[in-house]
Coordinates of C-alpha atoms in Angstrom, one line a residue:
Chain A
M1 CA 17.4 64.6 18.6
S2 CA 18.9 68.1 18.2
P3 CA 22.7 67.7 18.6
K4 CA 23.3 71.4 19.1
S5 CA 20.7 72.1 21.7
L6 CA 21.6 74.0 25.0
A7 CA 21.3 70.6 26.8
D8 CA 24.1 69.4 24.7
R9 CA 26.5 72.4 24.8
L10 CA 25.8 73.4 28.3
P11 CA 24.1 70.2 30.1
V12 CA 24.5 71.5 33.7
L13 CA 23.0 74.9 32.9
S14 CA 20.2 73.2 31.1
L15 CA 19.6 70.8 33.8
A16 CA 19.5 73.8 36.3
I17 CA 16.9 75.6 34.3
R18 CA 14.7 72.6 33.9
N19 CA 14.9 71.9 37.7
L20 CA 13.9 75.5 38.3
S21 CA 11.0 75.2 35.9
R22 CA 9.7 72.3 38.1
S23 CA 8.3 74.7 40.8
K24 CA 8.0 77.8 38.6
T25 CA 6.0 79.9 41.2
R26 CA 8.6 79.3 43.9
S27 CA 11.5 79.8 41.5
A28 CA 10.1 83.0 40.2
L29 CA 9.3 84.5 43.8
A30 CA 13.0 83.6 44.8
A31 CA 14.2 85.6 41.6
I32 CA 11.6 88.5 42.1
G33 CA 13.2 88.8 45.8
I34 CA 16.6 89.1 44.1
A35 CA 15.3 91.7 41.6
I36 CA 13.9 93.6 44.2
G37 CA 17.2 93.7 46.1
V38 CA 19.0 94.8 43.0
I39 CA 16.5 97.4 42.3
A40 CA 16.8 98.8 45.9
I41 CA 20.7 99.0 45.5
V42 CA 20.7 100.5 42.0
S43 CA 17.8 102.8 42.3
L44 CA 18.8 104.1 45.8
G45 CA 22.4 104.4 44.5
M46 CA 21.2 106.4 41.4
F47 CA 18.8 108.5 43.4
G48 CA 21.7 109.4 45.9
S49 CA 24.0 110.1 42.8
A50 CA 21.5 112.2 40.8
F51 CA 20.2 114.1 44.0
Q52 CA 24.0 115.0 44.6
R53 CA 24.4 116.0 41.0
S54 CA 21.4 118.2 41.1
Q55 CA 22.6 119.9 44.3
M56 CA 26.0 120.4 43.0
Q57 CA 24.4 122.2 39.9
N58 CA 22.7 124.5 42.4
I59 CA 25.8 124.9 44.4
G60 CA 27.7 125.2 41.2
T61 CA 31.4 125.5 41.3
I62 CA 31.3 127.6 44.3
G63 CA 34.0 125.3 45.9
N64 CA 36.4 126.3 43.2
N65 CA 35.9 129.9 43.5
V66 CA 37.4 132.5 46.2
G67 CA 35.8 135.7 47.1
V68 CA 38.1 138.6 48.1
F69 CA 36.4 141.6 49.7
P70 CA 37.7 144.7 51.2
G71 CA 38.7 144.0 54.8
E72 CA 38.3 146.3 58.0
D73 CA 41.7 147.7 57.9
L74 CA 41.7 148.6 54.2
D75 CA 42.2 152.5 53.7
R76 CA 39.2 152.8 51.5
A77 CA 35.6 151.0 50.9
N78 CA 36.6 149.5 47.7
F79 CA 39.7 148.2 45.9
T80 CA 41.7 150.4 43.8
E81 CA 43.5 149.2 40.6
R82 CA 46.7 149.1 42.4
Q83 CA 45.3 146.9 45.1
L84 CA 43.8 144.9 42.4
R85 CA 47.0 144.2 40.9
E86 CA 48.4 143.2 44.3
I87 CA 45.6 140.5 44.7
R88 CA 46.2 139.3 41.0
R89 CA 49.9 138.8 41.9
A90 CA 49.2 136.9 45.0
A91 CA 46.5 134.7 43.3
Q92 CA 48.6 133.8 40.4
P93 CA 48.4 131.4 38.6
A94 CA 44.7 131.5 39.2
D95 CA 42.6 134.0 37.1
L96 CA 40.3 136.5 38.7
I97 CA 37.2 138.7 37.9
A98 CA 37.0 142.1 39.4
I99 CA 33.5 143.3 40.1
K100 CA 32.1 146.8 40.5
Q101 CA 28.8 147.5 42.3
D102 CA 26.4 150.4 42.3
V103 CA 22.9 151.3 42.9
R104 CA 21.0 153.1 40.1
E105 CA 17.4 154.3 39.7
M106 CA 15.6 152.1 37.3
R107 CA 12.5 153.5 35.6
S108 CA 9.7 151.2 34.6
R109 CA 5.9 151.4 33.9
D110 CA 5.3 150.9 37.7
G111 CA 7.4 153.8 38.6
T112 CA 11.1 153.9 39.6
T113 CA 13.0 151.4 41.8
D114 CA 16.6 151.4 43.2
Q115 CA 18.4 148.7 41.3
T116 CA 21.8 146.8 42.1
V117 CA 24.0 147.2 39.1
Y118 CA 27.2 145.2 38.8
G119 CA 30.2 146.0 36.4
I120 CA 31.6 142.8 35.1
A121 CA 34.0 142.6 32.3
D122 CA 33.3 139.2 31.2
P123 CA 30.1 137.8 32.9
D124 CA 30.0 134.7 30.8
R125 CA 32.7 133.1 33.0
L126 CA 30.4 133.3 36.0
F127 CA 26.9 133.0 34.5
D128 CA 24.9 131.1 32.1
V129 CA 22.7 133.0 29.6
R130 CA 19.2 131.7 28.9
Q131 CA 18.1 134.3 26.4
G132 CA 20.2 136.2 24.0
A133 CA 24.1 136.3 24.1
I134 CA 26.7 138.3 25.7
P135 CA 28.7 140.3 23.0
D136 CA 32.5 139.2 22.6
N137 CA 33.7 142.9 22.8
W138 CA 31.3 144.2 25.5
R139 CA 30.9 147.9 25.6
S140 CA 27.4 148.7 25.2
G141 CA 24.0 146.9 26.1
I142 CA 23.0 145.2 29.3
I143 CA 22.5 141.8 31.0
V144 CA 19.4 141.2 33.2
G145 CA 19.3 138.6 36.0
D146 CA 16.7 135.9 35.7
Q147 CA 14.3 136.9 38.6
L148 CA 14.4 140.7 37.5
A149 CA 13.7 139.6 34.0
T150 CA 10.8 137.4 35.0
I151 CA 9.1 140.1 37.5
E152 CA 9.6 143.1 35.1
G153 CA 8.8 141.0 32.0
I154 CA 12.1 142.0 30.4
E155 CA 13.2 140.3 27.2
T156 CA 16.3 140.8 25.0
G157 CA 15.8 143.8 22.7
D158 CA 13.9 145.6 25.3
A159 CA 15.1 149.0 26.4
L160 CA 15.6 149.7 29.9
N161 CA 16.3 153.2 31.7
L162 CA 19.1 153.4 34.5
D163 CA 19.5 156.8 35.9
G164 CA 17.9 158.4 32.9
Q165 CA 20.2 156.5 30.6
T166 CA 18.6 153.9 28.1
Y167 CA 20.4 150.6 27.5
R168 CA 19.3 147.8 25.2
V169 CA 19.0 144.4 26.9
A170 CA 21.6 142.1 25.3
A171 CA 20.9 138.7 27.4
V172 CA 19.0 137.5 30.0
L173 CA 20.9 135.0 32.6
E174 CA 20.0 131.7 33.9
D175 CA 18.8 131.3 37.6
A176 CA 22.1 131.3 39.3
G177 CA 20.7 129.5 42.3
Q178 CA 21.6 130.9 45.7
A179 CA 24.9 129.6 46.5
T180 CA 27.0 132.1 44.7
L181 CA 29.4 134.9 45.6
V182 CA 27.8 137.3 43.3
N183 CA 24.0 136.8 43.0
P184 CA 22.8 138.4 39.7
N185 CA 19.3 137.0 39.8
N186 CA 17.8 140.2 40.9
A187 CA 20.4 142.5 39.4
V188 CA 21.5 144.2 36.1
I189 CA 25.1 143.7 34.7
L190 CA 26.8 146.6 32.7
P191 CA 30.2 146.9 31.1
P192 CA 32.6 148.1 33.8
S193 CA 33.3 151.0 31.5
R194 CA 29.6 152.3 32.3
F195 CA 30.9 153.1 35.8
A196 CA 32.5 156.4 36.8
E197 CA 35.2 155.1 39.3
D198 CA 37.7 152.3 38.8
T199 CA 37.2 150.7 42.2
Y200 CA 36.1 147.4 43.0
T201 CA 33.7 146.1 45.7
Q202 CA 35.0 142.4 45.4
V203 CA 37.1 140.2 43.4
I204 CA 36.4 136.5 42.5
V205 CA 39.2 134.1 42.1
L206 CA 38.6 131.2 39.9
S207 CA 40.4 127.7 40.4
D208 CA 39.9 124.7 38.7
T209 CA 39.6 122.5 41.8
T210 CA 38.5 123.1 45.5
A211 CA 42.1 122.0 46.8
E212 CA 43.6 124.7 44.5
A213 CA 41.2 127.3 45.8
T214 CA 42.0 126.6 49.2
R215 CA 45.9 127.0 48.2
T216 CA 45.0 130.4 46.6
A217 CA 43.0 131.7 49.4
E218 CA 45.9 131.1 51.7
R219 CA 48.3 132.8 49.3
I220 CA 46.1 135.9 49.1
R221 CA 45.7 136.0 52.9
T222 CA 49.6 135.8 53.4
A223 CA 50.3 138.4 50.7
M224 CA 47.6 141.1 51.6
N225 CA 47.1 140.7 55.3
D226 CA 49.7 141.2 57.9
R227 CA 48.5 142.5 61.3
R228 CA 45.9 144.6 59.6
E229 CA 43.1 143.0 57.8
R230 CA 43.2 144.5 54.4
V231 CA 41.1 141.8 52.7
Q232 CA 38.6 139.4 53.7
V233 CA 38.8 136.1 51.9
F234 CA 35.8 133.9 51.7
E235 CA 36.4 130.3 50.6
F236 CA 33.9 127.6 50.1
S237 CA 36.2 124.8 49.3
Q238 CA 36.1 123.2 52.8
L239 CA 32.1 123.7 53.0
A240 CA 32.3 122.0 49.4
Q241 CA 34.3 119.2 50.6
Q242 CA 31.8 118.6 53.6
I243 CA 29.0 118.8 51.3
N244 CA 30.6 116.0 49.3
Q245 CA 31.3 114.0 52.3
L246 CA 27.8 114.3 53.3
F247 CA 26.6 113.1 50.0
L248 CA 28.9 110.2 50.1
Q249 CA 27.5 109.1 53.4
L250 CA 24.0 109.7 52.1
N251 CA 24.8 107.4 49.3
L252 CA 26.3 104.7 51.4
F253 CA 23.3 104.8 53.7
L254 CA 21.0 104.3 51.0
I255 CA 23.0 101.5 49.4
G256 CA 23.1 99.9 52.8
I257 CA 19.4 99.9 52.8
G258 CA 19.3 98.1 49.4
A259 CA 21.9 95.7 50.4
V260 CA 19.6 94.6 53.4
S261 CA 16.9 93.7 51.1
L262 CA 19.1 91.8 49.0
V263 CA 20.3 89.9 52.0
V264 CA 16.6 89.2 52.7
A265 CA 16.1 87.9 49.2
G266 CA 19.2 85.8 49.8
T267 CA 17.3 84.0 52.6
S268 CA 14.6 83.4 50.3
I269 CA 16.9 81.8 47.9
L270 CA 18.5 79.7 50.6
N271 CA 14.9 78.5 51.7
V272 CA 14.0 77.4 48.0
M273 CA 17.1 75.6 47.5
L274 CA 16.9 73.8 51.0
M275 CA 13.3 72.7 50.1
S276 CA 14.5 71.6 46.6
T277 CA 17.3 69.6 48.4
V278 CA 14.8 67.8 50.7
E279 CA 12.3 67.2 47.7
R280 CA 14.9 65.8 45.5
R281 CA 16.7 63.6 47.8
G282 CA 15.9 60.5 45.8
E283 CA 17.0 62.1 42.6
I284 CA 20.3 63.4 44.3
G285 CA 20.8 59.5 45.4
V286 CA 20.2 58.3 41.8
L287 CA 22.8 61.0 40.4
R288 CA 25.3 59.6 42.9
A289 CA 24.4 56.0 42.0
V290 CA 25.0 56.5 38.3
G291 CA 28.2 57.9 39.0
F292 CA 27.9 61.6 39.8
K293 CA 30.7 62.7 42.2
R294 CA 29.9 65.1 45.0
F295 CA 31.3 68.0 43.1
A296 CA 28.9 67.4 40.2
V297 CA 25.9 67.4 42.5
L298 CA 27.3 70.7 44.2
R299 CA 27.8 72.1 40.7
I300 CA 24.0 71.4 39.6
F301 CA 22.6 72.9 42.7
L302 CA 25.1 75.9 42.7
T303 CA 24.3 76.6 39.1
E304 CA 20.4 76.5 40.0
A305 CA 20.9 79.2 42.7
A306 CA 23.2 81.4 40.4
M307 CA 20.4 81.0 37.7
L308 CA 18.0 82.4 40.2
G309 CA 20.6 85.3 40.9
L310 CA 21.1 85.8 37.3
I311 CA 17.5 86.0 36.2
G312 CA 16.6 88.1 39.4
G313 CA 19.6 90.4 38.7
S314 CA 18.9 90.9 35.0
A315 CA 15.3 91.8 35.8
G316 CA 16.4 94.1 38.4
V317 CA 18.8 95.9 36.2
V318 CA 16.0 96.4 33.6
V319 CA 13.7 97.9 36.1
S320 CA 16.5 99.9 37.8
V321 CA 17.6 101.5 34.5
L322 CA 13.9 102.4 33.7
I323 CA 13.8 103.9 37.4
G324 CA 16.9 105.6 36.6
T325 CA 15.6 107.5 33.6
G326 CA 12.8 108.7 35.7
I327 CA 15.2 109.7 38.8
H328 CA 17.5 111.5 36.1
S329 CA 14.4 113.0 34.5
L330 CA 13.2 114.5 37.9
F331 CA 16.4 115.8 39.2
L332 CA 18.5 116.4 36.2
G333 CA 16.0 117.1 33.4
D334 CA 17.6 114.5 31.0
P335 CA 16.3 110.8 31.5
F336 CA 19.6 109.4 30.0
A337 CA 22.0 111.5 32.4
F338 CA 23.6 108.1 33.4
D339 CA 27.3 108.8 34.6
T340 CA 30.1 106.4 35.5
L341 CA 28.8 106.1 39.0
S342 CA 25.3 105.0 37.7
V343 CA 27.1 102.4 35.5
I344 CA 28.9 101.3 38.7
Y345 CA 25.6 100.8 40.7
V346 CA 24.2 98.9 37.7
V347 CA 27.1 96.6 37.3
G348 CA 27.5 96.5 41.3
G349 CA 23.8 95.7 41.8
F350 CA 23.8 92.9 39.3
S351 CA 27.0 91.3 40.5
F352 CA 25.5 91.6 44.1
G353 CA 22.5 89.8 42.9
I354 CA 24.4 86.8 41.5
G355 CA 26.6 86.8 44.6
S356 CA 23.8 86.6 46.8
G357 CA 22.3 83.8 44.8
L358 CA 25.8 81.9 45.0
I359 CA 26.1 82.5 48.7
S360 CA 22.6 81.4 49.5
G361 CA 22.8 78.5 47.3
A362 CA 26.2 77.4 48.8
Y363 CA 25.0 75.7 51.9
P364 CA 22.0 73.8 50.2
A365 CA 24.4 72.7 47.4
W366 CA 27.0 71.6 49.9
K367 CA 24.2 69.7 51.8
A368 CA 23.0 68.0 48.7
S369 CA 26.4 66.8 47.6
R370 CA 27.2 65.6 51.1
L371 CA 24.0 63.6 51.1
D372 CA 24.5 59.8 51.8
P373 CA 23.2 57.9 48.7
V374 CA 22.0 55.1 50.6
E375 CA 20.0 57.4 52.9
A376 CA 18.9 59.4 49.6
L377 CA 17.6 56.3 47.9
R378 CA 15.7 54.9 51.1
E379 CA 12.9 57.3 50.4
Chain B
M1 CA 34.5 36.4 40.6
L2 CA 33.3 39.8 39.2
I3 CA 31.9 41.1 42.5
E4 CA 32.4 39.4 45.7
T5 CA 31.6 40.0 49.5
R6 CA 33.9 38.2 52.1
N7 CA 32.7 37.7 55.5
V8 CA 30.9 41.0 55.3
W9 CA 29.2 42.6 58.3
R10 CA 27.1 45.5 58.4
R11 CA 25.5 47.3 61.5
Y12 CA 23.2 50.2 61.8
T13 CA 22.2 52.3 65.0
L14 CA 18.2 52.1 65.1
G15 CA 16.7 54.1 68.1
G16 CA 19.7 53.6 70.0
E17 CA 19.9 49.9 69.3
I18 CA 22.8 48.3 67.1
V19 CA 20.8 46.3 64.5
T20 CA 23.0 43.8 62.3
A21 CA 21.8 44.0 58.7
L22 CA 24.4 41.7 57.3
A23 CA 26.3 39.1 59.3
D24 CA 29.4 37.3 57.9
V25 CA 27.9 37.3 54.2
S26 CA 30.1 35.9 51.7
F27 CA 28.5 36.1 48.3
G28 CA 29.8 36.3 44.6
V29 CA 28.6 36.9 41.3
K30 CA 30.2 35.4 38.0
P31 CA 30.1 37.2 34.6
G32 CA 27.0 36.9 32.7
E33 CA 25.1 35.4 35.9
F34 CA 21.5 36.4 36.7
V35 CA 21.2 36.2 40.4
A36 CA 18.2 36.9 42.5
V37 CA 18.5 37.8 46.1
V38 CA 15.3 36.9 48.1
G39 CA 14.3 37.2 51.6
P40 CA 11.7 38.8 53.9
S41 CA 11.6 42.5 54.6
G42 CA 14.6 43.6 57.0
S43 CA 16.7 40.4 55.8
G44 CA 19.4 42.7 54.5
K45 CA 18.8 42.4 50.7
S46 CA 19.0 46.2 50.0
T47 CA 22.0 46.5 52.4
L48 CA 23.8 43.8 50.3
L49 CA 22.8 45.5 47.1
N50 CA 24.2 49.0 48.4
L51 CA 27.3 47.2 49.6
I52 CA 28.1 45.5 46.0
G53 CA 26.8 48.8 44.4
L54 CA 29.7 50.6 46.2
L55 CA 27.1 52.9 47.6
D56 CA 28.1 51.8 51.3
T57 CA 30.9 50.1 52.9
P58 CA 30.9 47.4 55.3
D59 CA 31.9 47.4 59.0
E60 CA 33.9 44.2 58.7
G61 CA 35.0 42.0 55.9
T62 CA 35.6 42.8 52.3
V63 CA 33.8 43.9 48.9
L64 CA 35.8 43.1 45.9
V65 CA 34.8 44.7 42.4
D66 CA 37.1 43.4 39.9
D67 CA 39.5 42.3 42.5
V68 CA 39.8 45.9 43.9
A69 CA 38.7 46.0 47.7
A70 CA 36.1 48.8 47.8
E71 CA 36.8 49.9 51.3
T72 CA 40.3 50.9 50.5
L73 CA 39.0 53.5 48.0
S74 CA 37.9 57.1 48.5
D75 CA 34.4 58.5 47.9
G76 CA 35.6 59.7 44.4
Q77 CA 37.2 56.7 43.4
R78 CA 34.3 54.4 44.6
T79 CA 32.2 56.7 42.5
E80 CA 34.3 56.4 39.4
L81 CA 34.4 52.6 40.0
R82 CA 30.7 52.5 40.4
R83 CA 30.1 54.5 37.2
D84 CA 32.4 52.4 35.1
T85 CA 31.4 48.9 36.4
I86 CA 27.9 49.0 37.9
G87 CA 24.4 49.9 36.4
F88 CA 21.3 50.5 38.7
I89 CA 17.8 49.9 38.3
F90 CA 15.3 50.9 41.0
Q91 CA 11.7 50.0 41.7
D92 CA 10.6 53.5 41.2
F93 CA 12.5 53.8 38.1
Y94 CA 13.9 57.1 39.6
L95 CA 13.9 58.9 36.1
I96 CA 14.6 62.6 36.2
P97 CA 11.1 64.1 35.3
T98 CA 12.3 67.0 33.5
L99 CA 14.6 65.0 31.1
T100 CA 13.6 63.2 28.0
A101 CA 14.0 59.4 27.8
R102 CA 17.3 60.0 25.7
E103 CA 18.6 62.4 28.3
N104 CA 17.9 60.1 31.2
V105 CA 19.5 57.4 29.4
A106 CA 22.6 59.6 28.5
L107 CA 22.7 61.2 32.2
P108 CA 25.6 58.9 33.5
Q109 CA 27.8 60.0 30.7
L110 CA 27.0 63.9 31.2
F111 CA 30.4 64.8 32.5
T112 CA 32.5 61.8 30.6
E113 CA 31.6 61.8 27.0
S114 CA 30.7 64.4 24.3
A115 CA 27.1 65.3 23.5
T116 CA 27.2 63.4 20.2
E117 CA 28.4 60.2 21.5
R118 CA 26.3 59.9 24.5
N119 CA 23.3 60.8 22.7
E120 CA 24.0 58.4 19.9
R121 CA 24.5 55.6 22.4
A122 CA 21.4 56.4 24.3
V123 CA 19.2 56.4 21.3
A124 CA 20.9 53.1 20.2
L125 CA 20.0 51.6 23.6
L126 CA 16.5 52.9 23.6
S127 CA 15.9 51.4 20.1
Q128 CA 17.3 48.2 21.3
F129 CA 14.6 48.2 24.0
G130 CA 11.9 49.0 21.6
L131 CA 11.8 52.8 22.5
G132 CA 13.2 54.2 19.2
D133 CA 10.2 56.2 18.9
R134 CA 9.9 57.4 22.5
T135 CA 13.6 59.0 22.8
E136 CA 12.1 62.8 23.2
H137 CA 9.2 61.7 25.6
T138 CA 9.5 62.6 29.1
P139 CA 8.9 60.0 31.8
S140 CA 5.3 61.2 32.5
E141 CA 4.6 60.4 29.0
L142 CA 5.6 57.0 29.3
S143 CA 4.0 53.7 30.8
G144 CA 5.6 52.0 33.8
G145 CA 7.0 49.5 31.6
Q146 CA 8.4 51.9 29.1
Q147 CA 9.9 53.9 32.2
Q148 CA 11.6 50.9 33.5
R149 CA 12.9 50.0 29.9
V150 CA 14.3 53.5 29.8
A151 CA 15.9 52.8 33.4
I152 CA 17.4 49.6 32.0
A153 CA 19.0 51.5 29.1
R154 CA 20.4 54.0 31.4
S155 CA 22.0 51.2 33.6
L156 CA 23.7 49.9 30.5
I157 CA 25.0 53.2 29.1
N158 CA 28.5 52.8 30.5
D159 CA 28.8 49.1 29.6
P160 CA 28.7 47.9 33.2
A161 CA 30.1 44.5 34.2
V162 CA 27.1 44.0 36.5
V163 CA 23.5 45.6 36.7
L164 CA 21.9 45.8 40.2
A165 CA 18.1 45.8 40.3
D166 CA 16.3 46.6 43.3
E167 CA 12.8 45.2 43.0
P168 CA 12.7 45.8 39.3
T169 CA 9.2 44.5 38.7
G170 CA 7.8 45.8 41.8
N171 CA 5.8 48.5 40.3
L172 CA 4.9 46.5 37.1
D173 CA 2.0 44.3 36.2
Q174 CA 2.8 40.5 35.6
N175 CA 3.1 40.8 31.7
T176 CA 5.3 44.0 31.9
G177 CA 7.3 42.3 34.4
K178 CA 7.8 39.3 32.2
T179 CA 9.0 41.6 29.4
I180 CA 11.3 43.3 31.7
L181 CA 12.7 40.0 32.9
G182 CA 13.2 38.9 29.1
E183 CA 15.2 42.2 28.7
F184 CA 17.5 41.0 31.8
E185 CA 18.0 37.7 30.1
R186 CA 19.2 39.5 26.9
I187 CA 21.4 41.5 29.1
T188 CA 23.3 38.4 30.8
D189 CA 23.2 36.7 27.2
D190 CA 25.7 39.8 26.3
G191 CA 28.0 38.9 29.3
T192 CA 26.7 41.4 31.8
S193 CA 25.8 40.0 35.2
V194 CA 22.4 40.9 36.9
V195 CA 21.6 41.0 40.6
A196 CA 18.1 41.4 41.4
V197 CA 16.8 42.1 45.0
T198 CA 13.2 40.9 45.0
H199 CA 10.0 39.4 46.6
D200 CA 8.7 38.7 43.2
R201 CA 8.3 34.9 42.6
L202 CA 8.7 35.5 38.8
V203 CA 12.1 37.0 39.1
T204 CA 13.4 33.9 40.8
D205 CA 11.9 32.0 37.8
F206 CA 14.1 33.6 35.4
A207 CA 17.2 33.8 37.6
D208 CA 20.1 31.3 37.2
R209 CA 20.5 31.3 40.8
V210 CA 18.6 32.2 43.9
V211 CA 20.5 33.6 46.9
E212 CA 18.2 33.5 50.1
L213 CA 18.8 36.0 52.8
V214 CA 17.4 35.5 56.5
D215 CA 18.1 37.8 59.1
G216 CA 21.3 39.1 57.5
R217 CA 22.7 35.6 56.7
V218 CA 22.7 33.7 53.5
G219 CA 20.4 30.9 53.4
D220 CA 19.9 28.2 56.0
S221 CA 23.3 26.9 55.2
T222 CA 26.2 29.2 53.8
K223 CA 25.6 27.9 50.2
A224 CA 23.4 29.6 47.8
T225 CA 20.3 27.7 46.5
Q226 CA 20.7 26.6 42.9
H227 CA 17.3 27.3 41.3
V228 CA 16.1 25.5 38.2
S229 CA 14.0 27.7 36.3

């Protein structure tokens, strides 16, 4: 006798496990059904979430930024220092980055090409560096965009000739994606002091949230434009919100597909438990005869169904996390990039697994508990 | 009387027809008495056992257990009374195949006693019936006679006032049957009554009293036959 065994401490659980082990294949198939349902919910959820995060990485923080360009009715082609101050005042408390733009002749081994050149005082606020570093007090040296550096084979420390003047390459930028107000991928960035004129082709206003960006854009429009359109304001906050909404719907759709498979799995538990009720009629009769109340019988059968959910759910979670590492690795480059949403999917999927076990087991358990002991023992 | 039926009627609907299983049956069991209920198939033996076992309720008449009228109790109350006063033994033993002999014997106390108490009591009972070395065996590892002794031990775990046995020797050879009936004698010696429904002549030999049921009625007369063993 082992007085501290599971059967002694948790007799109903122990009974349930042993009952399930009577028809191992059937129980295993039912649990696998639940596992597949949980995997479907969690993996599809994680897939949607990781896809969204990877897309948002590409889209970047564009929704938080507002682009201000010279409007049709501005008295000149570019903004002057005075107009820049006006925009800065209107945009407060948001911060802004003024951008100069020019085309210069770049000389390389293959000849000369016209090259877009930007003048930005602190480019590290807009772009990420993949090689080298942007000096703190940037007065000399240049920064080269990802695509240009790749095509021309440019690396940090190389010399680059622009309009006959030679610059040292201080840094090469990461690919900035396509959805950006200033695309540096195929451009060169110089310190603004390297431009002859203090005029600006565009201003980027930085905000912390898309909502704040919308408000800032509205303030700039009100301050700068009356009947004349002195500035054109481009804001992507609405677009960003729409994209977020789209992803939310996509995620719900994916999880919905997963939930359907869990409902199918639930039916298989219903089937297994109903068969079990029929097969164990005599046994139910004995339990009732030896003094088990209806609720006790219900408890035993419900525990069996919950155990199927628990086993299937646990297996599903393990497989889902493994699949999740694959998905994260594929979309985000980091297999362990689990965020709060991933954890919610795992916990939610697991709870759904146990829940569907319980719901599917409820009817057979109720049926077993209502069985007339005289009828049951007549078998 | 420990258990008594007074003018009990029980009818079933079978294939659209009403069948009377028991007709005006009055029957009683005294403490420590071994009563055999005999009669042909369909005579109402099992119906009587179900009624006094509180598994069923009569259409008319009263079933009294410890002077409590069973039909006035709820299903839950009847279950509690059954658990505390009645032990069951079946022809097919009806042991739970996944449980050991000890666990099968302790089963009726699963929700009422602590693990230590029910295990100790189960082992003591099994030892009493010569199965002290078989406590951790599952039913499939036991012979028919051993399984029936496990079933007897299970019926006694709650110290019942009466043990109801449905064809207790039906699946056993004559020698094993005799051993089992010997156990019944021991039980009655301890003051527990036994009511056995049977076709087996051997059981009637061991019984203190034989009650014959014919077509749902007791005997040719209303009196039970006193049998001399």
